Short mmCIF file of C-alpha atoms and ligand atoms in Angstrom, two decimals:
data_model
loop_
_atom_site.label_atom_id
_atom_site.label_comp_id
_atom_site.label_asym_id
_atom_site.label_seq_id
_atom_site.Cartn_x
_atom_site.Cartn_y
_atom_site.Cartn_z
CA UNK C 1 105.65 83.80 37.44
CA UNK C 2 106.21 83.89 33.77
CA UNK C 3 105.50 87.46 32.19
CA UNK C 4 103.90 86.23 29.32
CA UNK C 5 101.10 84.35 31.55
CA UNK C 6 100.63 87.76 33.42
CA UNK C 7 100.42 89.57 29.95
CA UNK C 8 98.18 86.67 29.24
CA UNK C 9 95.94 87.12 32.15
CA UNK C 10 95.84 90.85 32.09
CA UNK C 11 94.44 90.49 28.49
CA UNK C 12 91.44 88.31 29.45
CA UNK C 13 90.63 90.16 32.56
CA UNK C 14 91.88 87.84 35.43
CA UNK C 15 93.41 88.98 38.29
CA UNK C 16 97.15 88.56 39.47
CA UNK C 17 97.46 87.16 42.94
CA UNK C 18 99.42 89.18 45.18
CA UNK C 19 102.94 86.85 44.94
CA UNK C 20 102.56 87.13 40.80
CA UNK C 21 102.01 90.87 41.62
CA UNK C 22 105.37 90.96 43.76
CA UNK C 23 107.09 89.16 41.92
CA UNK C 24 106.18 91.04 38.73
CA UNK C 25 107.32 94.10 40.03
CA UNK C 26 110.13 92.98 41.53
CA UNK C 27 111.85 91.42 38.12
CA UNK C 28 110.91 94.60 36.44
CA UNK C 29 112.88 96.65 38.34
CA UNK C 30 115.89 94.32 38.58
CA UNK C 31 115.86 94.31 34.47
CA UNK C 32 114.50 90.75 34.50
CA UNK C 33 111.30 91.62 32.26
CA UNK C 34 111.99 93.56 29.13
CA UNK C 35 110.34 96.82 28.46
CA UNK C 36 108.37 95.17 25.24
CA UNK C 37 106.67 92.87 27.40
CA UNK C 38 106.07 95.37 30.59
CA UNK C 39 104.97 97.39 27.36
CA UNK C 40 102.34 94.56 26.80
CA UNK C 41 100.61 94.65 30.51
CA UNK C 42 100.61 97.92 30.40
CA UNK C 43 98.62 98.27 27.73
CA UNK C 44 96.21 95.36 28.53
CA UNK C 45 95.70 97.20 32.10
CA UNK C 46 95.09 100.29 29.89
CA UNK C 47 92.13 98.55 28.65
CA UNK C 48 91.21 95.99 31.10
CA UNK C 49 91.69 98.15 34.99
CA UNK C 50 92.75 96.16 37.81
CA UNK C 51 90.35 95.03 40.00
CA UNK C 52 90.63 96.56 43.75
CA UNK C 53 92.96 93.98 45.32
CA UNK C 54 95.10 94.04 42.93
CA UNK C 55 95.60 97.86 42.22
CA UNK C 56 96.48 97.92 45.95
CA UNK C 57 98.87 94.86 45.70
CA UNK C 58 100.46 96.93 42.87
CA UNK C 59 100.46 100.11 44.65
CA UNK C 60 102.10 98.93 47.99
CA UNK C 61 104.60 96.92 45.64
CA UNK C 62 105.68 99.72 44.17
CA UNK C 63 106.07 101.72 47.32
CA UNK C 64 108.16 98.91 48.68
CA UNK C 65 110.31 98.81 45.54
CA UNK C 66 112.81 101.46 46.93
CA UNK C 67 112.99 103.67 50.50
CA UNK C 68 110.81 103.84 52.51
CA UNK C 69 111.38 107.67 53.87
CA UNK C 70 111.10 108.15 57.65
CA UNK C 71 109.92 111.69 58.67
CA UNK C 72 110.12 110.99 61.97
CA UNK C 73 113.10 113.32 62.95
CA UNK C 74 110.41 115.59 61.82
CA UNK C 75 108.38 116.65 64.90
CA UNK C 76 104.55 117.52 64.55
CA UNK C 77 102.06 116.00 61.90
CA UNK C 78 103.51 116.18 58.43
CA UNK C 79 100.82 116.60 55.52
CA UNK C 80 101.94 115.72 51.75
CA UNK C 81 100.50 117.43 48.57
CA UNK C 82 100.53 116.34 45.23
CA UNK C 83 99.07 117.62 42.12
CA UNK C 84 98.32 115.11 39.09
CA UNK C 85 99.76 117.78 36.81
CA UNK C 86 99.35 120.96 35.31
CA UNK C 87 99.46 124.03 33.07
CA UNK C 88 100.83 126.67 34.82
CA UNK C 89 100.45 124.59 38.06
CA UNK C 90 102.91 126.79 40.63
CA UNK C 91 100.41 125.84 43.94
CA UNK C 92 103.30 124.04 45.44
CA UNK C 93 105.71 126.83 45.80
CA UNK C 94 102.62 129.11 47.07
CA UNK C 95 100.80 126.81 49.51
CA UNK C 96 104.05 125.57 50.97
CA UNK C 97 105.28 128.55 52.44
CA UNK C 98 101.62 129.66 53.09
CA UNK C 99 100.53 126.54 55.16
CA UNK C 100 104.98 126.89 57.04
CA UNK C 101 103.86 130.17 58.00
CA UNK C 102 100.68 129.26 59.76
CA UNK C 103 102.90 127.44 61.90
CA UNK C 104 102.67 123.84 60.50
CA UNK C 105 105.61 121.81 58.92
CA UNK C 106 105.95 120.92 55.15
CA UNK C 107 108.64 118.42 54.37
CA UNK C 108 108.10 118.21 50.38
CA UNK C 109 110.22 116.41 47.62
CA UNK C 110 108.96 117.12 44.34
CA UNK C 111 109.20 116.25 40.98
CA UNK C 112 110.72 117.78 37.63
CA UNK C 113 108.17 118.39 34.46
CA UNK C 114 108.21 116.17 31.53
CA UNK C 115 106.29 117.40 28.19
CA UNK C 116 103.72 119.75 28.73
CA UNK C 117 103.27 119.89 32.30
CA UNK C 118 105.43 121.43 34.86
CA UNK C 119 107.66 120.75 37.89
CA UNK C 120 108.16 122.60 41.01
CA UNK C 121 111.67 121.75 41.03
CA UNK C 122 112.59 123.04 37.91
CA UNK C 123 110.77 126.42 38.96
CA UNK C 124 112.62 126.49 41.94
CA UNK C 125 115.70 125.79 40.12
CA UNK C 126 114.87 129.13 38.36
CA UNK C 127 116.22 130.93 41.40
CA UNK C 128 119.77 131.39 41.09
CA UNK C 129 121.73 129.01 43.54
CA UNK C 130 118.57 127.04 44.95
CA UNK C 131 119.84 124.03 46.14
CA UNK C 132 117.37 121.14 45.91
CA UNK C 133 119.65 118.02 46.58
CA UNK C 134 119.80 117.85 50.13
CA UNK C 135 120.61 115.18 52.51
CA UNK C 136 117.99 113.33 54.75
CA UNK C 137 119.94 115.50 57.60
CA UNK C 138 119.62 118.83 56.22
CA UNK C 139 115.99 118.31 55.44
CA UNK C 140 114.81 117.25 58.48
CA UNK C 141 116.96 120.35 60.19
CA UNK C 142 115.57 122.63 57.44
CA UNK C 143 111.88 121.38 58.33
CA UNK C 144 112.64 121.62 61.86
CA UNK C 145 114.09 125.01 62.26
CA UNK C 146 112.11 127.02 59.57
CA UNK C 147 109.30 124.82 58.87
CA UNK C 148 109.40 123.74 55.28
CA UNK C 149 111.72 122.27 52.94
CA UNK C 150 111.29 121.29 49.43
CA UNK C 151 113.76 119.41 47.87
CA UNK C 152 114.12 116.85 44.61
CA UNK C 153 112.54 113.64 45.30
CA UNK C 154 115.08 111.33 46.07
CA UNK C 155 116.49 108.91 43.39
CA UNK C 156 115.48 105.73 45.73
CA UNK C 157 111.53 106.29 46.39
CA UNK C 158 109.55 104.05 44.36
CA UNK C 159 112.34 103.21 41.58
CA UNK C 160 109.72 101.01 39.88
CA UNK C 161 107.44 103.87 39.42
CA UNK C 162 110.52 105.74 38.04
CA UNK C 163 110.75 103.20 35.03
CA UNK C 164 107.29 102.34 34.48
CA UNK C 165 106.39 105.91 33.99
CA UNK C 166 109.00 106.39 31.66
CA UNK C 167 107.62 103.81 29.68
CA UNK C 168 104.05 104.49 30.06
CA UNK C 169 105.47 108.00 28.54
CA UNK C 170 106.67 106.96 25.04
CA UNK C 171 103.85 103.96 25.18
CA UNK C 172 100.34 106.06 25.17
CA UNK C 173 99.38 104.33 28.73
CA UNK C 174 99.80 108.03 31.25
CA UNK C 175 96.04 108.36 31.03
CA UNK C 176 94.88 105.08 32.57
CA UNK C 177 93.14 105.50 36.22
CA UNK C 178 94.74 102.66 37.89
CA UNK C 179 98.00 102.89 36.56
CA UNK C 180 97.65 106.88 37.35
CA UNK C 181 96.53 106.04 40.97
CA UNK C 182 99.30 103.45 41.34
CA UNK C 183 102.08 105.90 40.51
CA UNK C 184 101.05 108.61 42.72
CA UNK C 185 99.84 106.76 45.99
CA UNK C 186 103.25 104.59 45.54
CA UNK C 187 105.03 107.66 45.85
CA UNK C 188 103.31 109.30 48.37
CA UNK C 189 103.30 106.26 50.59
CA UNK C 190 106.92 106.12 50.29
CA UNK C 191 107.30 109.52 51.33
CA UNK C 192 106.70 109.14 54.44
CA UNK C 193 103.92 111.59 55.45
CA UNK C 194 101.29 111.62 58.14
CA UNK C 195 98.40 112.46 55.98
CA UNK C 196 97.89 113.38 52.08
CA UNK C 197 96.06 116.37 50.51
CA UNK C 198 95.82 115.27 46.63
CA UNK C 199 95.02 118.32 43.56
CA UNK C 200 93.34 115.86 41.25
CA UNK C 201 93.36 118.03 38.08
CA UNK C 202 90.57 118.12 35.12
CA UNK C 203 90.16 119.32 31.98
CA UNK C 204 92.06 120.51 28.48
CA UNK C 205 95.69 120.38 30.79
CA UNK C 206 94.88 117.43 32.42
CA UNK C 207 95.18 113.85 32.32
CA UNK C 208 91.54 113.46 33.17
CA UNK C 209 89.65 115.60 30.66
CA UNK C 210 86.12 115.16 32.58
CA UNK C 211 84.80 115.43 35.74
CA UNK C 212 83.51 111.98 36.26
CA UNK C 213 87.30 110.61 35.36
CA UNK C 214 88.72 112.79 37.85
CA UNK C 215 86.15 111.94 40.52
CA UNK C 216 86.70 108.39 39.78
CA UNK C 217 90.87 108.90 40.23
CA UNK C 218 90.15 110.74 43.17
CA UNK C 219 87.89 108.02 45.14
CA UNK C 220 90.28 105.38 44.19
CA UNK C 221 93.96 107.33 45.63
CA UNK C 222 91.77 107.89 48.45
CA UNK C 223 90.80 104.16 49.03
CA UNK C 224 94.54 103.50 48.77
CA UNK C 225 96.04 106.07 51.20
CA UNK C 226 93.06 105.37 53.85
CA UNK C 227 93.76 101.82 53.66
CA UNK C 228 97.62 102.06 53.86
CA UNK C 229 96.44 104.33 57.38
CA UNK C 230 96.59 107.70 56.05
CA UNK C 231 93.92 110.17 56.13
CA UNK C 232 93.59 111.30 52.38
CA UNK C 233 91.66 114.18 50.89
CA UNK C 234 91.60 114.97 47.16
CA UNK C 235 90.34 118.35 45.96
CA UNK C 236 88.95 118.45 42.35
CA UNK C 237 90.20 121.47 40.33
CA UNK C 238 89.83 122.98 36.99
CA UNK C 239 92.37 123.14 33.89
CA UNK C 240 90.34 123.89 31.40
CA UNK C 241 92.50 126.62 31.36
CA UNK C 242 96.03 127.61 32.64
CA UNK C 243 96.08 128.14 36.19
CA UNK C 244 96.81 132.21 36.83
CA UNK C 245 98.59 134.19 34.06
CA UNK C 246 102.28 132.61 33.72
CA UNK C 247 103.79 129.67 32.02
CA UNK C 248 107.57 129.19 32.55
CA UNK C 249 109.98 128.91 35.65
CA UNK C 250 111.25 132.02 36.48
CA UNK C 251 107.83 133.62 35.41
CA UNK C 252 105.97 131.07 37.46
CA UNK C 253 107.78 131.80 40.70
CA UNK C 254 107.49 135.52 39.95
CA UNK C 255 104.01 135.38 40.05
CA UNK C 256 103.60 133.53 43.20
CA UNK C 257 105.64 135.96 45.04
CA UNK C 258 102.96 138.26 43.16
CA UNK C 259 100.49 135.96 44.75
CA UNK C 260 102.59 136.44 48.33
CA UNK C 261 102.07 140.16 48.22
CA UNK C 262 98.76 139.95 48.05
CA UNK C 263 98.34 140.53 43.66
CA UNK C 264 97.73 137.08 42.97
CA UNK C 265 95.13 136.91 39.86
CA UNK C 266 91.82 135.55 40.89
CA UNK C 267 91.73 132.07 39.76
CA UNK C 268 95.39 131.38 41.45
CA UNK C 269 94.33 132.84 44.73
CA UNK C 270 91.07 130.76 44.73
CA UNK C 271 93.21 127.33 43.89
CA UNK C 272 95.65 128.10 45.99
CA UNK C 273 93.67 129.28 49.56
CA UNK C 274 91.35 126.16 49.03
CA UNK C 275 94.38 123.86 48.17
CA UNK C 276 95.93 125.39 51.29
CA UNK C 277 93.26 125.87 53.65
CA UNK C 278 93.19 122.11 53.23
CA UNK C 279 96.37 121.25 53.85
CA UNK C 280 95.93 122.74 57.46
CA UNK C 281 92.53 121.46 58.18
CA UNK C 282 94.33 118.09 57.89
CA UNK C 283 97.49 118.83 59.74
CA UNK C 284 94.99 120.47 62.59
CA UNK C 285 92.50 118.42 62.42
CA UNK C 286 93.53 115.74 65.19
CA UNK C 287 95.45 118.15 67.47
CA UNK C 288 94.02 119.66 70.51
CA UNK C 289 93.61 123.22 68.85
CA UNK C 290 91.67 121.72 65.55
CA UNK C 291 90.21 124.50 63.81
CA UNK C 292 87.08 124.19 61.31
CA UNK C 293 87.62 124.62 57.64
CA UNK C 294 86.56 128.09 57.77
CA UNK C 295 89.25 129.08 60.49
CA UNK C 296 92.46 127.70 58.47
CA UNK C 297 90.67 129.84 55.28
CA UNK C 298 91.10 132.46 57.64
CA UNK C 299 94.52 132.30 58.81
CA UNK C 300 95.74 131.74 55.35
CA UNK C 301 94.43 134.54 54.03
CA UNK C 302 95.78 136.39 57.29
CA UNK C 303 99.55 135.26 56.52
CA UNK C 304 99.22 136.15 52.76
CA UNK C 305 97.57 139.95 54.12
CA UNK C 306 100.54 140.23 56.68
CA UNK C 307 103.08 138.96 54.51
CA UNK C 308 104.63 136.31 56.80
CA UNK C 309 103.98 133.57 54.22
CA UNK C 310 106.55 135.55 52.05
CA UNK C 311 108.84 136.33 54.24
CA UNK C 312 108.32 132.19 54.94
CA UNK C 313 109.51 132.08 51.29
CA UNK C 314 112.44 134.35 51.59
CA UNK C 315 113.82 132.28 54.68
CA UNK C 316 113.55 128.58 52.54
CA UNK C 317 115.57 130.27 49.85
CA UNK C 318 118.21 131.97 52.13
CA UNK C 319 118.40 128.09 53.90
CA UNK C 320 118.59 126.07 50.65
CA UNK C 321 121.04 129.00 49.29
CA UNK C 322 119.12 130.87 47.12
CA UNK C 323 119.84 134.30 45.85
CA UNK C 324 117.06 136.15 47.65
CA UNK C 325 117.26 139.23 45.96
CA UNK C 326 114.79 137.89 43.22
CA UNK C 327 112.19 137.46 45.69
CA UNK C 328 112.64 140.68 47.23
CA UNK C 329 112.65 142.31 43.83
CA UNK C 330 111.49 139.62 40.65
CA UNK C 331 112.48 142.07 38.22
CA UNK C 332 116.13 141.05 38.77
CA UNK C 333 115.38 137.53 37.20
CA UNK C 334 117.27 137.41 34.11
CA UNK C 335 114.74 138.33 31.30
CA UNK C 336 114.82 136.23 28.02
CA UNK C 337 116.03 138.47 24.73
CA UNK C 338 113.15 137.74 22.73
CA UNK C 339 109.53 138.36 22.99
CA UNK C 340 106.63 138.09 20.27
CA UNK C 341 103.28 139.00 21.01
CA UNK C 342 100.27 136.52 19.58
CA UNK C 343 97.76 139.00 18.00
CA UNK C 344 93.88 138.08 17.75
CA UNK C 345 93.09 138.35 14.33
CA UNK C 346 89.71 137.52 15.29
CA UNK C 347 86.91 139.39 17.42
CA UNK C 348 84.52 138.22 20.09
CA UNK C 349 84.97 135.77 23.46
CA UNK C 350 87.15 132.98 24.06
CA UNK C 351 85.12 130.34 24.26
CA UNK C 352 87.84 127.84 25.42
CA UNK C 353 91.46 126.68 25.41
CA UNK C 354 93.35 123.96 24.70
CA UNK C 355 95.76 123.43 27.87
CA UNK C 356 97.79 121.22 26.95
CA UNK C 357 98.59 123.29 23.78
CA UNK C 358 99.12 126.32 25.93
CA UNK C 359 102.02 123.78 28.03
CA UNK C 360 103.29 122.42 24.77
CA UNK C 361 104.05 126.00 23.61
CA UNK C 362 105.75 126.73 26.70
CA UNK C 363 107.90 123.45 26.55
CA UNK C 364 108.48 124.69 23.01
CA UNK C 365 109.93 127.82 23.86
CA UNK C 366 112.39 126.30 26.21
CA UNK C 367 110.48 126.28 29.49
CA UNK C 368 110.30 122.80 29.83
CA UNK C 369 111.79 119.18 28.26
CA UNK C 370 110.77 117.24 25.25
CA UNK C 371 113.41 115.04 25.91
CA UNK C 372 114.57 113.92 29.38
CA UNK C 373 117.91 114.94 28.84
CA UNK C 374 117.01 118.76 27.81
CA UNK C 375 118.00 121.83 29.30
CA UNK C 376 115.78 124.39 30.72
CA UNK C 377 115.50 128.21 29.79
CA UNK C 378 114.37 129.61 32.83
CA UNK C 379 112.92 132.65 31.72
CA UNK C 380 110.79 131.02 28.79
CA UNK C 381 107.56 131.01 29.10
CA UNK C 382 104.11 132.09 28.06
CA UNK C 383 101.87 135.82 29.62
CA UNK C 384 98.68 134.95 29.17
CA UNK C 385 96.31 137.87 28.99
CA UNK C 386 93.47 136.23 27.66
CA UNK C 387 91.30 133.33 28.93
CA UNK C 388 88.22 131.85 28.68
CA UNK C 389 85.05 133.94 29.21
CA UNK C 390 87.16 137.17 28.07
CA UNK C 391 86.26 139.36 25.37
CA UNK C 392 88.63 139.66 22.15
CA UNK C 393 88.73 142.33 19.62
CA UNK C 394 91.36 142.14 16.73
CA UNK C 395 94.96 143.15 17.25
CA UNK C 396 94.51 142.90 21.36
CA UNK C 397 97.32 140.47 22.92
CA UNK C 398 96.07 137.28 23.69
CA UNK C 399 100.09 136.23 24.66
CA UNK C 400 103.07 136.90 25.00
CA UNK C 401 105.74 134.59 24.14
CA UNK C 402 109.30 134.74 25.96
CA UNK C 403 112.66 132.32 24.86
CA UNK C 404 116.13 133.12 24.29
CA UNK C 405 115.88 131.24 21.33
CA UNK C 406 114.46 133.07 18.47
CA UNK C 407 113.97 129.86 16.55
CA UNK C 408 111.57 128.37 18.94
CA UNK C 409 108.77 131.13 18.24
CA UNK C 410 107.40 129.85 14.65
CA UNK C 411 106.68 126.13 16.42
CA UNK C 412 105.42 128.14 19.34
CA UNK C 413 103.24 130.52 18.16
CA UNK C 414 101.20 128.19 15.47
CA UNK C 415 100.75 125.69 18.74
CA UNK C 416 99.42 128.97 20.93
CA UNK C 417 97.36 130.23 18.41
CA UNK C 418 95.73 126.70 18.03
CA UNK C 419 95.20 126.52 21.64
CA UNK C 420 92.48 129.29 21.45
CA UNK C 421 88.91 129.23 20.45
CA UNK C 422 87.77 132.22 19.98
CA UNK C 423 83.75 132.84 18.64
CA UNK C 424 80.84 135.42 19.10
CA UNK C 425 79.29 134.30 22.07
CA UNK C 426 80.11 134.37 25.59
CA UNK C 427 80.75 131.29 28.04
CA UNK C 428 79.59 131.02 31.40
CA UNK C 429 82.51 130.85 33.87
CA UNK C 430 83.71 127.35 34.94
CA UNK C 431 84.25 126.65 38.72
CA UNK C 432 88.05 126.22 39.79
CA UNK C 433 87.58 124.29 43.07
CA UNK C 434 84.95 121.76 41.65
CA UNK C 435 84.61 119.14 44.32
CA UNK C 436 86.02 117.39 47.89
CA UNK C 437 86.42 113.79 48.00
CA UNK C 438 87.00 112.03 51.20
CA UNK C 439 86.45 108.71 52.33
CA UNK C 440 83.04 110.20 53.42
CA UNK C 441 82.06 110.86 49.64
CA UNK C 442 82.45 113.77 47.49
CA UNK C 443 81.62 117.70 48.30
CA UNK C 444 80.24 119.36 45.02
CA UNK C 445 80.99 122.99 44.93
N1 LIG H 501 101.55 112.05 38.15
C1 LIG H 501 102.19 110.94 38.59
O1 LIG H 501 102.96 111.00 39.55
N2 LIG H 501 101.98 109.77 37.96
C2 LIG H 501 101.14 109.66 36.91
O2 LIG H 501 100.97 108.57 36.40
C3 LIG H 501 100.48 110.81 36.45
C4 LIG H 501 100.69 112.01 37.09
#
């Protein structure tokens, strides 16, 4: 295999066979192809697709490229969730406990966030003394004991997709379906689970900024994780506009134990039953007492009404040596010293949002990295008080802005106020949960 044939091929649309696809992979992540020419293919794939066989040959080769995690210590069936990224996107830390305290196990490792979207590890890193580097040991006895565990995703799953996405970062090839597909599935199929529930995002915050893209991601992860033996679901869901009212760590978890005590704001609550109402339809599903859709909507709102799915919270912080004390009471997370409120200086509705804008403000303020190698301010962030559909008259506060960094605001606040459209007339609400796909066919809500 010489990488400038594959570059070659790629370019004119003919596929790799699955040893150039191996081998490919392979010399990439033992440094034997240099990033200009990995650079190359990535781009032409950008352009080109793969063609089914080989998005699968890539996808499996990438899964193979580093551990294989087995969750077998783990008893019962273990479901994985992954979202393709978000503004505002806390689900994880609510579903987890939710879908733990319906009695089913969640054995997570999740990511950190780069640019504008965000990571559940960093939020959970937000709680003072969180550990989330634990051994294979003391996750499966964490799972086993309490039911849920989410920890960092360990440095050996998929290393290839570990350097390709940090090149497809600084070389304008993220938002390419296969390659998109590819990264995920190779991770989840690494991971180790039983079945995977996937939150295929659309809109302004997303990668996919339409409907039919995300559909189209969707159907193809859940080709790959059917065909690799896993049952796969993918729910399609809105973000055209944050997701619930916080941006930031601290703030982010401090709304989902809002969400907990039953004060979630609408659109969270709706993303986050369906998202988890899913996630135990599929753990359920092939077990004696299977339950219909409807029942596990009904037993997660039941645990979020009788506050067992916070008190499921509470126990995976005491176990992975959190300070609890910020559950029990989130005003005791460390505020940031500054705050500036963004004031309409124009009436009528907003008529839409810019996402990603509303994420790159965040990041901006210290909430999340623009660099790899940047620290987090935990309590940066964004309170957004205004959304799409909402009604606007001059001076209200469409924001607040949070840092401990006074400089940050100017950057900030020009990128917020960009974010927002605001004109006379009003928008019909969009739907959150937009549609189902499994490898049935899609659900349209
Ligand atoms: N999330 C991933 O894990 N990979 C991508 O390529 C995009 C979103």
């Amino acid at each position: 295999m010489r990488m400038y044939d594959m570059i070659e091929k790629k370019k004119k649309n003919i596929p790799m066979t699955t040893e150039e696809m191996k081998e490919m992979v392979n010399a990439y992540v033992a440094g034997e192809i240099p990033d200009y020419q990995m650079s190359a293919w990535l781009m032409a794939v950008y352009f080109q697709g793969l063609e089914e066989k080989e998005l699968t040959d890539f996808t499996l080769q990438m899964a193979h490229s580093g551990k294989m995690i087995d969750l077998s210590p783990i008893e019962g069936v273990k479901v994985d969730k992954h979202s393709t990224g978000g503004v505002g996107d806390k689900t994880t830390l609510a579903i987890g406990p939710i879908v733990a305290a319906c009695g089913e196990k969640v054995a997570k490792m999740s990511g950190r966030g780069l640019g504008h979207t965000g990571g559940t590890i960093d939020k959970l890193e937000a709680i003072p003394g969180f550990k989330v580097e634990l051994t294979k040991e003391k996750f499966f006895e964490n799972v086993n004991q309490i039911g849920i565990s989410i920890m960092g995703q360990s440095e050996g799953i998929a290393p290839a997709d570990k350097k390709l996405y940090a090149l497809r970062d600084v070389t304008a090839t993220v938002n390419s379906i296969p390659l998109i597909a590819a990264s995920v599935m190779s991770k989840k199929l690494a991971s180790g689970s039983d079945k995977i529930l996937l939150d295929v995002t659309c809109g302004s915050g997303a990668f996919m900024k339409n409907k039919e893209e995300a559909v189209e991601l969707a159907k193809i992860m859940v080709k790959i994780g059917e065909q690799a033996g896993k049952e796969t679901v993918a729910l399609i869901t809105n973000m055209d506009v944050p997701l619930g009212k916080f941006i930031g760590n601290s703030l982010e978890v401090a709304e989902v134990v809002e969400l907990l005590n039953g004060n979630g704001s609408k659109d969270l609550v709706e993303v986050c039953v369906a998202l988890a109402s899913n996630m135990l339809y599929l753990a359920k599903k092939d077990k004696e007492a299977s339950q219909t859709m409807e029942q596990c909507r009904k037993m997660v709102e039941k645990v979020i009404e009788d506050g067992s799915a916070l008190r499921k919270l509470i126990e995976m912080v005491e176990v992975q040596q959190g300070d609890i004390s910020v559950i029990e009471d989130t005003q005791k997370f460390a505020k940031a010293d500054y705050y500036y409120d963004l004031v309409a200086t124009k009436g009528g509705y907003v008529t839409g949002m810019d996402t990603e804008k509303c994420g790159i403000a965040s990041m901006l303020l210290g909430a999340g990295r623009e660099r790899k190698e940047d620290e987090i301010d935990y309590s940066a962030g964004l309170c957004i008080y205004k959304k799409t559909g909402d009604k606007v008259i001059v001076g209200d506060t469409l924001a607040t802005l949070y840092s401990n960094s006074h400089e940050t605001f100017s950057r900030a606040e020009k990128v917020l106020r960009e974010a927002y459209e605001i004109k006379e007339e009003q928008v019909n609400e969009e739907k959150l949960v937009i549609a189902r796909v499994t490898k049935d066919g899609i659900e349209w809500y």
